[in-house]
Amino acid sequence: MEPGLTGIAQAWAMTKVIKAAGIAPDEIGVWEVHEAFAAQALGVMREVSTQLKGFEVPDDRLNLNGGAVAVGHPFGASGTRHLLTLAISMRERKARYGVLGVCAGSGQGVAVPLENDQA
C-alpha cells in the first residue's frame, strides 16, 4: 500500500484474508482492529465496508474489550496482544470465526482469520 494509507491498510488485508478463507463477513463473530487512536478504527471500518460491498461490521462484534487505546498498544507486540485478545473473545462468545487486522508504518497492513473449532 501507499505510505499515506498507514493506519487503514489493514482493511484491505482483512477483506482479502476472509475472502481467501471462504468466510462470509456475517459469519465473523469477533472483529479485532488494531488502532493507534480511536478515530482510526472508524476509517478502517469504513474501508472494510467499501471492500465488502456495503457490509457493516456490527458494533457488538468490534473490539469487544476495547481497542489499543483502551487495552494497550505495546511497542513491537501489538499483533500478539490483539491476537490473544481475539482468541479469548471468540472463546468467551463461542464465536466460530474471528478476524484480526493490524496496521504498521509505511502503509503496511496484515490480517489473520481465526476459527474456533469448539464453537
Coordinates of C-alpha atoms in Angstrom, one line a residue:
M1 CA 0.0 0.0 0.0
E2 CA 1.0 3.6 -0.2
P3 CA 2.6 5.2 2.9
G4 CA -0.3 7.6 3.1
L5 CA -2.6 4.7 3.9
T6 CA -0.8 3.9 7.1
G7 CA -3.4 3.1 9.7
I8 CA -6.1 1.8 7.4
A9 CA -4.2 -0.6 5.1
Q10 CA -5.3 -3.4 7.4
A11 CA -8.8 -3.0 5.9
W12 CA -7.6 -4.4 2.6
A13 CA -5.7 -7.2 4.4
M14 CA -8.7 -8.2 6.5
T15 CA -11.1 -8.4 3.5
K16 CA -8.5 -10.3 1.5
V17 CA -7.9 -13.0 4.1
I18 CA -11.6 -13.6 4.9
K19 CA -12.3 -14.0 1.2
A20 CA -9.4 -16.3 0.8
A21 CA -10.6 -18.4 3.8
G22 CA -14.1 -18.6 2.3
I23 CA -15.7 -16.9 5.3
A24 CA -18.7 -14.7 4.8
P25 CA -18.4 -11.4 6.6
D26 CA -21.6 -12.1 8.6
E27 CA -20.2 -15.3 9.9
I28 CA -17.4 -13.5 11.7
G29 CA -18.4 -13.2 15.4
V30 CA -15.5 -11.0 16.5
W31 CA -13.6 -8.3 14.6
E32 CA -10.4 -7.1 16.2
V33 CA -8.9 -3.9 14.8
H34 CA -5.6 -2.5 15.9
E35 CA -5.6 1.2 16.0
A36 CA -3.3 3.9 17.5
F37 CA -6.2 6.2 18.1
A38 CA -9.9 5.8 18.3
A39 CA -10.9 7.5 15.1
Q40 CA -8.6 5.2 13.1
A41 CA -10.9 2.3 13.7
L42 CA -13.7 4.2 12.1
G43 CA -11.7 4.7 9.0
V44 CA -10.8 1.0 8.9
M45 CA -14.4 0.0 9.2
R46 CA -15.5 2.5 6.5
E47 CA -12.9 0.9 4.1
V48 CA -13.9 -2.6 5.2
S49 CA -17.5 -1.8 4.3
T50 CA -16.4 -0.4 0.9
Q51 CA -14.3 -3.5 0.2
L52 CA -17.2 -5.8 1.3
K53 CA -19.8 -4.0 -0.9
G54 CA -21.7 -2.3 1.9
F55 CA -21.4 -4.9 4.7
E56 CA -21.1 -3.1 8.0
V57 CA -19.4 -4.7 11.0
P58 CA -21.9 -4.7 13.9
D59 CA -20.7 -2.6 16.8
D60 CA -21.3 -5.5 19.2
R61 CA -18.7 -7.6 17.2
L62 CA -15.9 -5.0 17.0
N63 CA -13.1 -4.7 19.6
L64 CA -15.1 -6.3 22.3
N65 CA -12.7 -5.4 25.1
G66 CA -11.7 -2.0 23.6
G67 CA -9.0 -1.3 21.1
A68 CA -5.4 -0.4 21.6
V69 CA -6.3 2.9 23.2
A70 CA -8.2 1.1 26.0
V71 CA -6.3 -2.2 26.3
G72 CA -2.8 -1.3 25.3
H73 CA -0.6 -0.6 22.3
P74 CA 2.6 -2.4 23.3
F75 CA 5.6 -1.3 21.1
G76 CA 6.6 -4.3 19.0
A77 CA 3.9 -6.6 20.4
S78 CA 0.6 -5.1 19.2
G79 CA -0.1 -8.1 16.9
T80 CA 0.4 -10.6 19.7
R81 CA -1.7 -8.7 22.1
H82 CA -4.6 -8.4 19.7
L83 CA -4.3 -12.0 18.5
L84 CA -4.7 -13.2 22.1
T85 CA -7.5 -10.8 22.8
L86 CA -9.3 -12.0 19.6
A87 CA -8.9 -15.7 20.6
I88 CA -10.1 -15.1 24.2
S89 CA -13.1 -13.0 22.9
M90 CA -14.0 -15.8 20.5
R91 CA -13.9 -18.4 23.2
E92 CA -16.0 -16.3 25.6
R93 CA -18.6 -15.5 22.9
K94 CA -18.5 -19.0 21.4
A95 CA -17.8 -17.4 18.0
R96 CA -16.7 -19.8 15.3
Y97 CA -14.8 -17.1 13.3
G98 CA -12.8 -14.0 14.1
V99 CA -10.5 -11.8 12.2
L100 CA -7.7 -9.5 13.3
G101 CA -6.3 -6.6 11.3
V102 CA -3.1 -4.8 12.4
C103 CA -1.5 -1.8 10.8
A104 CA 2.1 -0.8 10.7
G105 CA 4.1 2.1 9.4
S106 CA 4.6 2.9 5.7
G107 CA 1.2 1.8 4.6
Q108 CA 1.6 -1.8 5.7
G109 CA -1.4 -3.9 6.9
V110 CA -1.6 -7.5 8.0
A111 CA -4.6 -9.7 8.9
V112 CA -5.3 -13.2 10.2
P113 CA -8.6 -15.1 10.4
L114 CA -9.1 -17.5 13.2
E115 CA -11.5 -20.4 13.6
N116 CA -12.7 -21.7 17.0
D117 CA -13.4 -25.4 16.4
Q118 CA -15.0 -25.5 19.9
A119 CA -17.9 -23.2 18.8

